[in-house]
Coordinates of C-alpha atoms in Angstrom, one line a residue:
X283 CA 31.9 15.6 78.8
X284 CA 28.5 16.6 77.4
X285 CA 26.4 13.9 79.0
X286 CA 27.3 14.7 82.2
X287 CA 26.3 18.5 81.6
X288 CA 22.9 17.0 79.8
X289 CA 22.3 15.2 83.0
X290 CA 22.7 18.3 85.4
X291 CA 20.9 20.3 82.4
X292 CA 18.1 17.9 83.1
X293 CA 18.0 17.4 87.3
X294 CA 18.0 21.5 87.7
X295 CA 15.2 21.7 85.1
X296 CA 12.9 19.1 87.2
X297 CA 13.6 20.8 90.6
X298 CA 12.4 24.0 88.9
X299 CA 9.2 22.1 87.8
X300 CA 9.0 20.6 91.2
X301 CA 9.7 24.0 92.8
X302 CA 6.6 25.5 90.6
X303 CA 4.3 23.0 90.7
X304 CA 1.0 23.7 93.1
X305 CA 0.9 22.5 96.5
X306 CA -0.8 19.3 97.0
X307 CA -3.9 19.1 98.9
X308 CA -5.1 16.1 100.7
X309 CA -8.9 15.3 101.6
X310 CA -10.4 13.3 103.9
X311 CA -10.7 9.7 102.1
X312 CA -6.7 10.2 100.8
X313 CA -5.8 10.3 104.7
X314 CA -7.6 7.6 105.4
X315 CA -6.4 5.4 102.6
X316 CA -2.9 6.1 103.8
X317 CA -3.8 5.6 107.2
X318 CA -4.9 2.3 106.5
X319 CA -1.9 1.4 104.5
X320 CA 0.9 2.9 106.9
X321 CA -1.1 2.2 110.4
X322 CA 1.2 0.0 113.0
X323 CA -1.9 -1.1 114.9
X324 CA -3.9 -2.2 111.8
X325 CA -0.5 -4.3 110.8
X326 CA -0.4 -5.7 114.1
X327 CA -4.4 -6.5 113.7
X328 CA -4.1 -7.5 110.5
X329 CA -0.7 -10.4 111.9
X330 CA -3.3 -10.9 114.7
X331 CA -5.8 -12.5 112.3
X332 CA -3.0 -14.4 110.3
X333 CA -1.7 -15.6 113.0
X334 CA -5.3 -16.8 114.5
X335 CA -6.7 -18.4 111.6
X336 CA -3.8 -20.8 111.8
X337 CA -5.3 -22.0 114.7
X338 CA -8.2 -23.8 112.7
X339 CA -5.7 -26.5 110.6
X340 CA -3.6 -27.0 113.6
X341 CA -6.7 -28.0 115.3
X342 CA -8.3 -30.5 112.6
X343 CA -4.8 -31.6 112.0
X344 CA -4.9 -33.2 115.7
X345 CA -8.2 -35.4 114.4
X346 CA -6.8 -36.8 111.4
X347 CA -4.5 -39.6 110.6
X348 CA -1.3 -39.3 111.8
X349 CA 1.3 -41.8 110.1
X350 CA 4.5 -42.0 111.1
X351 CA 7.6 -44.5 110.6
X352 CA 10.3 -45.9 112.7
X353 CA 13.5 -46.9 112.0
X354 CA 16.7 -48.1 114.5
X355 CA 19.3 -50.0 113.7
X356 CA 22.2 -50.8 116.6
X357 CA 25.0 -52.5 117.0
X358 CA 25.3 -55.0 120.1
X359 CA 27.9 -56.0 122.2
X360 CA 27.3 -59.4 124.5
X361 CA 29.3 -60.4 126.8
X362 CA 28.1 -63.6 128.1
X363 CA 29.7 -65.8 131.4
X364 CA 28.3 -69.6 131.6
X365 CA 29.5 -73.2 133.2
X366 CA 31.1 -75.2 131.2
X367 CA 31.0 -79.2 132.0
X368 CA 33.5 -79.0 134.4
X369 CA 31.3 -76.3 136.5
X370 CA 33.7 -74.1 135.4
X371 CA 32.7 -70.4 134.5
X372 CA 33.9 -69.5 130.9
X373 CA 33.2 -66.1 129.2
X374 CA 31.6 -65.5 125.7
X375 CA 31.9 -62.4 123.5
X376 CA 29.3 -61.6 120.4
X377 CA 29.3 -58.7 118.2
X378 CA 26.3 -58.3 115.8
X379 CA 23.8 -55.3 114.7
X380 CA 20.1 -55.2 114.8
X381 CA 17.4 -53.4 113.7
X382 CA 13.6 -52.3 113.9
X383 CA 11.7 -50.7 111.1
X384 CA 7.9 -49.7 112.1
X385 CA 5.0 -48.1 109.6
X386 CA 1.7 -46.9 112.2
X387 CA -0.8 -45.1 111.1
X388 CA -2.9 -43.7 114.3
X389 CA -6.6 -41.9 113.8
X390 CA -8.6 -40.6 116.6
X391 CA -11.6 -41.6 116.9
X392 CA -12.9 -40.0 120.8
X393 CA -11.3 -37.5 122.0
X394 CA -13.2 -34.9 123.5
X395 CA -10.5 -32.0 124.0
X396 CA -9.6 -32.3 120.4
X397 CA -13.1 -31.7 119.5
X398 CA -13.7 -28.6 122.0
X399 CA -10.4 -27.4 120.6
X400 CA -11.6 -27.9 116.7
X401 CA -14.7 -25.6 117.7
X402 CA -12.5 -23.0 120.1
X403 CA -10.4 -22.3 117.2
X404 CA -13.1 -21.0 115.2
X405 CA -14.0 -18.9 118.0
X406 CA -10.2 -17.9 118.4
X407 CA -10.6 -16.5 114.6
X408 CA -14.0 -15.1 115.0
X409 CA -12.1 -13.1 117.8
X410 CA -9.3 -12.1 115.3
X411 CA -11.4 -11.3 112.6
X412 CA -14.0 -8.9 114.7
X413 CA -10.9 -7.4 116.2
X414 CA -9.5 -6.4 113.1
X415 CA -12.6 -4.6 112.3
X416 CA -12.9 -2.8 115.6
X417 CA -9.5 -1.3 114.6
X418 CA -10.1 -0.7 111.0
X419 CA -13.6 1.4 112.4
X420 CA -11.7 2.9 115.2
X421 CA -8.9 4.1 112.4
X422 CA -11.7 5.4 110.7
X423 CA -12.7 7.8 113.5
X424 CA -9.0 8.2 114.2
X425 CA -8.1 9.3 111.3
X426 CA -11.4 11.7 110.8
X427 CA -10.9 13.4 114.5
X428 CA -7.1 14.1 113.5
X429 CA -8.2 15.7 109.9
X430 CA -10.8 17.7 112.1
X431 CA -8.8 18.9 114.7
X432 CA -6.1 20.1 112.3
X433 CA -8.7 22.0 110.0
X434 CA -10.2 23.5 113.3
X435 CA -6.3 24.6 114.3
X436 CA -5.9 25.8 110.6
X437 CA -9.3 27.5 111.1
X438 CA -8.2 29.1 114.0
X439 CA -5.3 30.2 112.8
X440 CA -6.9 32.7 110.1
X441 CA -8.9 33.8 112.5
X442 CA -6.4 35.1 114.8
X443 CA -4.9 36.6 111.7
X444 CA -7.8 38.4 110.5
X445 CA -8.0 39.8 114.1
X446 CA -4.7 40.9 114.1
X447 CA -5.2 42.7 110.6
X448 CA -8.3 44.6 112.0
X449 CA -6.8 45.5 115.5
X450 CA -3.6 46.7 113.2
X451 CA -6.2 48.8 111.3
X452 CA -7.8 50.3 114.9
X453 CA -4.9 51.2 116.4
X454 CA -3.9 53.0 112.9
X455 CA -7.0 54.9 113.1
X456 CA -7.1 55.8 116.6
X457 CA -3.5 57.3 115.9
X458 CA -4.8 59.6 113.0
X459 CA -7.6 60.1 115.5
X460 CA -5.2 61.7 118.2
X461 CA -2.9 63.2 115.9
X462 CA -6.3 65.0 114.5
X463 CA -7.1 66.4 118.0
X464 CA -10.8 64.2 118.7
X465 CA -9.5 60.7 119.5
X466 CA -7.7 59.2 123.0
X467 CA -5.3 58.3 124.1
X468 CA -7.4 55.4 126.1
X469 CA -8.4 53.9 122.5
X470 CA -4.6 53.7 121.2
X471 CA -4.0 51.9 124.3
X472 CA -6.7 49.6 124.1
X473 CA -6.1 48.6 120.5
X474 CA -2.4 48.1 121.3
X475 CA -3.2 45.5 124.0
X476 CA -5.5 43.8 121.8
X477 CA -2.8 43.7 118.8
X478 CA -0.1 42.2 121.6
X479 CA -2.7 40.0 122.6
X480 CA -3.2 38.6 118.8
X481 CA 0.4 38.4 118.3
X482 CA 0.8 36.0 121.4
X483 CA -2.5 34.1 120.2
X484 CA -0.8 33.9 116.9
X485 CA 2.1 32.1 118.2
X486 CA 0.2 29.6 120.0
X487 CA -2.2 29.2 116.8
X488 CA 1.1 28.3 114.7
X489 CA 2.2 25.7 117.1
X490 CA -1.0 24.5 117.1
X491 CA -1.3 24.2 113.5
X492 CA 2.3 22.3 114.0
X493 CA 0.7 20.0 116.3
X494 CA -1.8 18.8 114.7
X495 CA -0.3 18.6 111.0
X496 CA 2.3 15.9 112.8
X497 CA -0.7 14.1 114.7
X498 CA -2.2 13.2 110.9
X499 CA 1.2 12.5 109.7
X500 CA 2.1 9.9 112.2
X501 CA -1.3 8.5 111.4
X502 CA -0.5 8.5 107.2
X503 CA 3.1 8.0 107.5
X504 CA 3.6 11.2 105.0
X505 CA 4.0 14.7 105.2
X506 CA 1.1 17.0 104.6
X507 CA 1.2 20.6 102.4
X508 CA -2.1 21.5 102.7
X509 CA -6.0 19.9 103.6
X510 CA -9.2 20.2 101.7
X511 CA -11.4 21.9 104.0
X512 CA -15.5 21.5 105.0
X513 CA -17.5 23.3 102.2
X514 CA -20.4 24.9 104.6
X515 CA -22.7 25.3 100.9
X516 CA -22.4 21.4 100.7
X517 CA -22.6 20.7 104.0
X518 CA -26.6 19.4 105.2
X519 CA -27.4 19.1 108.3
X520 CA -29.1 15.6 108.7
X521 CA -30.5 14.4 111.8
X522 CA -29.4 10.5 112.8
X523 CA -31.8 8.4 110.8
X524 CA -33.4 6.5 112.7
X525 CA -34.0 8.8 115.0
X526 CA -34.0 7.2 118.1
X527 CA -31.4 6.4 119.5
X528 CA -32.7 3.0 121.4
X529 CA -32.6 1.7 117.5
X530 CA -28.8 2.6 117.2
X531 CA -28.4 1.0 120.4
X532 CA -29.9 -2.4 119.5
X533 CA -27.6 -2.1 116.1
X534 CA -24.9 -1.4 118.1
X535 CA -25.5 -4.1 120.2
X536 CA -26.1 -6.8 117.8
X537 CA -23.4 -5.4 114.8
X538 CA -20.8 -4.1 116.9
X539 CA -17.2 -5.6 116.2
X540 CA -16.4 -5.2 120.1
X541 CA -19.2 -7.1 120.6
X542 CA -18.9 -9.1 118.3
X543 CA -14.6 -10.0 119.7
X544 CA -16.1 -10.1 123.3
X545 CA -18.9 -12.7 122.3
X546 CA -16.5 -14.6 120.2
X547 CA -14.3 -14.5 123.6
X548 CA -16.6 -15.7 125.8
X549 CA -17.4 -18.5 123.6
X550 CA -13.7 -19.4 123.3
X551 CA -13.9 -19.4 127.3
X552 CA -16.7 -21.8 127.2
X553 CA -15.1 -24.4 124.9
X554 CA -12.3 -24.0 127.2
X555 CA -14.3 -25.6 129.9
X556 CA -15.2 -28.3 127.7
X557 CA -11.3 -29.2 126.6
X558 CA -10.6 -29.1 130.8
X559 CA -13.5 -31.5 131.2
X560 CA -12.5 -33.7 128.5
X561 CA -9.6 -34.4 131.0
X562 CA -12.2 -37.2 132.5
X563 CA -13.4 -38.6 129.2
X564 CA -11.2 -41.8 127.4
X565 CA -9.6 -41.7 124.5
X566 CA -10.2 -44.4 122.0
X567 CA -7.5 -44.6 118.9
X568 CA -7.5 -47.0 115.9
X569 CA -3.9 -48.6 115.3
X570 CA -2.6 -49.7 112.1
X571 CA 0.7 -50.9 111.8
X572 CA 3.8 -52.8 109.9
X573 CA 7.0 -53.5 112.0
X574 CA 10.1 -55.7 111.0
X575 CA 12.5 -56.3 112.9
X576 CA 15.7 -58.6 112.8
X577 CA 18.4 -60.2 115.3
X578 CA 16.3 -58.3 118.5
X579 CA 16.7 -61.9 119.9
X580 CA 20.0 -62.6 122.0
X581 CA 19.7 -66.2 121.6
X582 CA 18.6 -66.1 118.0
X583 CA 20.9 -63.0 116.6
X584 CA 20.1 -64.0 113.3
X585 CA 16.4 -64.2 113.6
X586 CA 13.7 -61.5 111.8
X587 CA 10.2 -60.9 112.2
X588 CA 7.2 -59.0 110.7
X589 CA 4.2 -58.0 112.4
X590 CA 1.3 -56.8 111.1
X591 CA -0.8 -55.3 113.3
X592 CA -4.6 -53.6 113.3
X593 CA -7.1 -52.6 116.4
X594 CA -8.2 -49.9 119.1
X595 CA -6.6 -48.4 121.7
X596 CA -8.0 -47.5 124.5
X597 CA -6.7 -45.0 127.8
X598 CA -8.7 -44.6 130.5
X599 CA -7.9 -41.8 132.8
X600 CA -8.1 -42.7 136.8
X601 CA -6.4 -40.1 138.6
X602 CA -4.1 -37.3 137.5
X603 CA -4.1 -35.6 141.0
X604 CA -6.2 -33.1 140.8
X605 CA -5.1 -31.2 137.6
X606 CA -8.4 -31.9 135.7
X607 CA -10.8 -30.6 138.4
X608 CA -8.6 -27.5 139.0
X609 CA -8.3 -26.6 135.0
X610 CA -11.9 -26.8 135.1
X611 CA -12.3 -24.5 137.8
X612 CA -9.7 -22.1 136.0
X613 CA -11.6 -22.5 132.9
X614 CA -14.8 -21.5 134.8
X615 CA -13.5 -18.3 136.2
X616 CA -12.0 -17.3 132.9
X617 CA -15.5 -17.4 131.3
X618 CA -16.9 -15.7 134.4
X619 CA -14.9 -12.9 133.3
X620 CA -15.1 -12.9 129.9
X621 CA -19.3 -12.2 130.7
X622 CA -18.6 -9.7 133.1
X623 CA -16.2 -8.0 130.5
X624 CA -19.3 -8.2 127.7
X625 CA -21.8 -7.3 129.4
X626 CA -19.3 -4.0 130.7
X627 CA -18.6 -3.9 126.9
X628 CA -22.5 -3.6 126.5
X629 CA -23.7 -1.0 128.9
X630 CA -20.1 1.6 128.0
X631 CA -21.0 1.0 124.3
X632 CA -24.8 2.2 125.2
X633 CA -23.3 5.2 126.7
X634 CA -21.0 6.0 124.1
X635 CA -23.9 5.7 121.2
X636 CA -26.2 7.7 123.4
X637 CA -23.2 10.7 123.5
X638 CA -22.3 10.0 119.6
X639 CA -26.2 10.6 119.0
X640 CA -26.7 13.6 120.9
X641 CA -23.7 15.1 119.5
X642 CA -25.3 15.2 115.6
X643 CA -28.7 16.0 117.4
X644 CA -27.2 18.7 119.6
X645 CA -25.0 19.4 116.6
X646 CA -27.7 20.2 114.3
X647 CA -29.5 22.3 116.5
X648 CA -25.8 24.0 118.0
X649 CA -24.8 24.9 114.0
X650 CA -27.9 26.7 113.0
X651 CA -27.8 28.9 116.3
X652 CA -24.0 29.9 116.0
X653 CA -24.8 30.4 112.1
X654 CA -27.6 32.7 113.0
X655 CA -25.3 34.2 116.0
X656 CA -22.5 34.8 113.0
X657 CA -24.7 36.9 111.7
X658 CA -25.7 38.9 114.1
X659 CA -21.9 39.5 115.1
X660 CA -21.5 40.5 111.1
X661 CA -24.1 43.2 111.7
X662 CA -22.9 44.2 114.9
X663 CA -19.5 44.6 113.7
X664 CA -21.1 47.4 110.9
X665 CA -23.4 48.9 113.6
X666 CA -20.5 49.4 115.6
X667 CA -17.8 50.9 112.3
X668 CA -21.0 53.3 111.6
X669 CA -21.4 54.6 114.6
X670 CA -18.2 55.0 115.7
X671 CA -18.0 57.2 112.2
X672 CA -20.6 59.2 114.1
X673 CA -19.0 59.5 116.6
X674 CA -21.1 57.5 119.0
X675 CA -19.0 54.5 119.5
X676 CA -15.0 54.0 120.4
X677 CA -12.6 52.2 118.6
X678 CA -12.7 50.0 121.9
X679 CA -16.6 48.9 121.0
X680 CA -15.5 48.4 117.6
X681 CA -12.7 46.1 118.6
X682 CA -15.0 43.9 121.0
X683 CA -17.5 43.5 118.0
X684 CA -14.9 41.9 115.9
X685 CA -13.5 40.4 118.7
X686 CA -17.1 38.6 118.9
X687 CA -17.5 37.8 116.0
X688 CA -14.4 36.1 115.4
X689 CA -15.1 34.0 118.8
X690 CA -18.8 33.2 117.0
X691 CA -16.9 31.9 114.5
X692 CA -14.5 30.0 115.4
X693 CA -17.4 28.2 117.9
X694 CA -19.3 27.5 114.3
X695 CA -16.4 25.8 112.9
X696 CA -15.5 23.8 115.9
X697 CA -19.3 22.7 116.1
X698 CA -19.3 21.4 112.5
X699 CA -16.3 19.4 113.2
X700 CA -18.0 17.9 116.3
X701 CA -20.7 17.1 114.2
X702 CA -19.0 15.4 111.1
X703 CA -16.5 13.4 114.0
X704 CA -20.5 12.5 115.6
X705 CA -21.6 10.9 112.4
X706 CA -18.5 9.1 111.7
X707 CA -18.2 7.8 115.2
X708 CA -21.7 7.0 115.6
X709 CA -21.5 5.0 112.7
X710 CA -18.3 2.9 113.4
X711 CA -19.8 1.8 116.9
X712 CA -22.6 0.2 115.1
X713 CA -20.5 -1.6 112.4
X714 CA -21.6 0.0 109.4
X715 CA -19.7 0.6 106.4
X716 CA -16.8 2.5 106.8
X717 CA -15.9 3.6 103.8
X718 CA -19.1 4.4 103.2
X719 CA -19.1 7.1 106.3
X720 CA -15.6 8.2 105.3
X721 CA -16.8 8.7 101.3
X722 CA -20.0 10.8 102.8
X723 CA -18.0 13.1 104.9
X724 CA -15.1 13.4 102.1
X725 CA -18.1 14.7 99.5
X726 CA -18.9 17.7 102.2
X727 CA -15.1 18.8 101.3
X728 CA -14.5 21.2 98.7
X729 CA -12.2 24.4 99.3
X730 CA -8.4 23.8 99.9

């Protein structure tokens, strides 16, 4: 009886532990770890590229040796009418088995679809392999514009609650200020707008919050207690570097893993127009083989032979009606798109650099204003408590300076997330290191 007690003396004592230890926060680079370990689209990406690079031995099987053997045996029945002397018909039956047994060893030697294919299978994998990284960057900024928008909910959230605290204080005080005979009854009012106001804000704000939590969840697979939020001490504010933004374009251009799957495309529809044309081209084989055979011969059932046998083979195509020519024209149109889809790859991708660019240009520019336009609502806000001590100012001015400045800051926040999700993004569309871009942002993190 006393090992069961020991073990339910021992399970209560680690769910107290459990129960006591801190909340566990997770930072940038932990989400994105998980992300790339729980991610359904980077598992499909990741079968994708299996599944491609297949293509390369199945294609270089197709030129080597094939050897392959032959075997039969069956059993005959002849029945068998002939004249006799007499011009007579008389009927004969036989019963005996035969067989064949054949060795051939057959190696290409020209075929010109076999060799287009050999080449459009690398192609096929230089596809899979530039799509897998296009996924793995896009999870990068994925994962980083999830984290963001779930600090800026978070952020929101304490906001709202910090207005609802002051409002709660203001309408306090303009109730002592009635009840001591020099306040209004306008003031009460206002404040208990405001404070209905924040308490319907603070709903949304906690749904919000909800929202967003489940958005990074999908994305890691695990649930989420708390996130390490942006340090603003540690945070610089770098321009892009280089600065223009023609250069990120050209990097873009040239390093870009959409690029790089659409060019690796449009070279698989070229080899493809090769492998139709190859329809017109012979096909010259050499022929090895070893066959025996016995009793194949109805008047000699008893007979065997061997043959050994060594040469070329050679087919000539003459006509096929038609289906040659119109896989070539299908093979044409196919690569006709897959340019048109680059170079519509190219000029969106230009677009979306020069909008990534701006927004850590803009960005810089956009956080030092709203820092400097914090501060100015922090000294409006104790202009506004002094005076209305003085009696020059309601408790309605004082509520629409904190009202401000919580707006001010909530814009700064949302502007420094814009501009962290700017440098990641900018950086996956160019193909540079993504760990790399995650690691930087993650060492900006530091409260929790």
């Amino acid at each position: 009886m006393r090992a069961p007690r020991l073990l339910v003396a021992i399970t209560l004592a680690g769910l107290l532990a459990a129960g006591s230890a801190p909340a566990w926060s997770l930072d940038l680079m932990q989400a994105y770890q998980a992300a790339l370990a729980q991610d359904a689209r980077i598992r499909a990406a990741r079968a994708a590229r299996d599944s491609a690079i297949e293509r390369l031995p199945q294609a270089r099987a197709q030129l080597l040796p094939n050897i392959a053997i032959n075997l039969g045996r069956n059993k005959n029945d002849i029945d068998r009418t002939q004249e006799n002397a007499l011009g007579r018909d008389v009927s004969f039956g036989e019963e005996y088995f035969s067989y064949n047994q054949t060795l051939q060893l057959r190696q290409p030697l020209f075929r010109m679809p076999l060799f287009a294919g050999l080449r459009q299978a690398g192609f096929v994998v230089d596809d899979a392999e530039a799509t897998l990284e296009r996924e793995l960057q896009d999870l990068g900024s994925r994962v980083t514009g999830a984290y963001m928008e779930a600090l800026l909910a978070q952020d929101a959230l304490e906001l709202v609650l910090k207005q609802k605290s002051v409002t709660t204080i203001q309408l306090d005080a303009a109730r002592k200020s009635l009840q001591a005979g020099y306040g209004t009854r306008t003031d009460i009012d206002e404040a208990q707008a405001r404070l209905d106001m924040n308490t319907a804000e603070e709903l949304s704000a906690h749904q919000h919050v909800e929202f967003t939590r489940r958005q990074l969840e999908i994305l890691i697979n695990q649930p989420v207690d708390s996130l390490v939020t942006v340090d603003a001490q540690r945070l610089p504010l770098l321009p892009p570097e280089p600065a223009e933004v023609a250069a990120w374009v050209r990097m873009a251009e040239e390093s870009s893993p959409e690029v790089r799957a659409l060019q690796a495309r449009l070279d698989t529809a070229r080899a493809e127009i090769d492998k139709a044309r190859g329809g017109h081209y012979p096909t010259v084989d050499a022929i090895a083989q070893i066959s025996r055979s016995g009793s194949e011969n109805v008047t000699s059932p008893s007979s065997s032979y061997t043959n050994h046998l060594i040469g070329l083979q050679v087919n000539i195509p003459l006509f096929a009606g038609g289906y040659v020519n119109s896989s070539v024209r299908q093979a044409i149109a196919e690569q006709v798109r897959a340019e048109e889809n680059l170079e519509a790859t190219r000029r969106d991708l230009a677009v979306r650099v020069h909008r990534e660019h701006r927004g850590i240009t803009e960005g810089v520019l956009k956080v030092k204003a709203l820092q400097q336009a914090v501060r100015s609502a922090q000294q409006l806000v104790q202009s506004s408590k002094r005076s209305f001590e003085a009696g020059s100012r309601s408790t309605v001015d004082v509520l629409n300076a904190e009202q401000q400045l919580q707006s001010t800051l909530r814009d700064l926040a949302e502007a420094r997330y814009v501009y962290l999700l700017s440098r990641v993004r900018l950086r996956a569309l160019v193909g540079m290191d993504r760990e790399q871009s995650i690691g930087e942002v993650n060492g900006w993190l530091g409260g929790s």
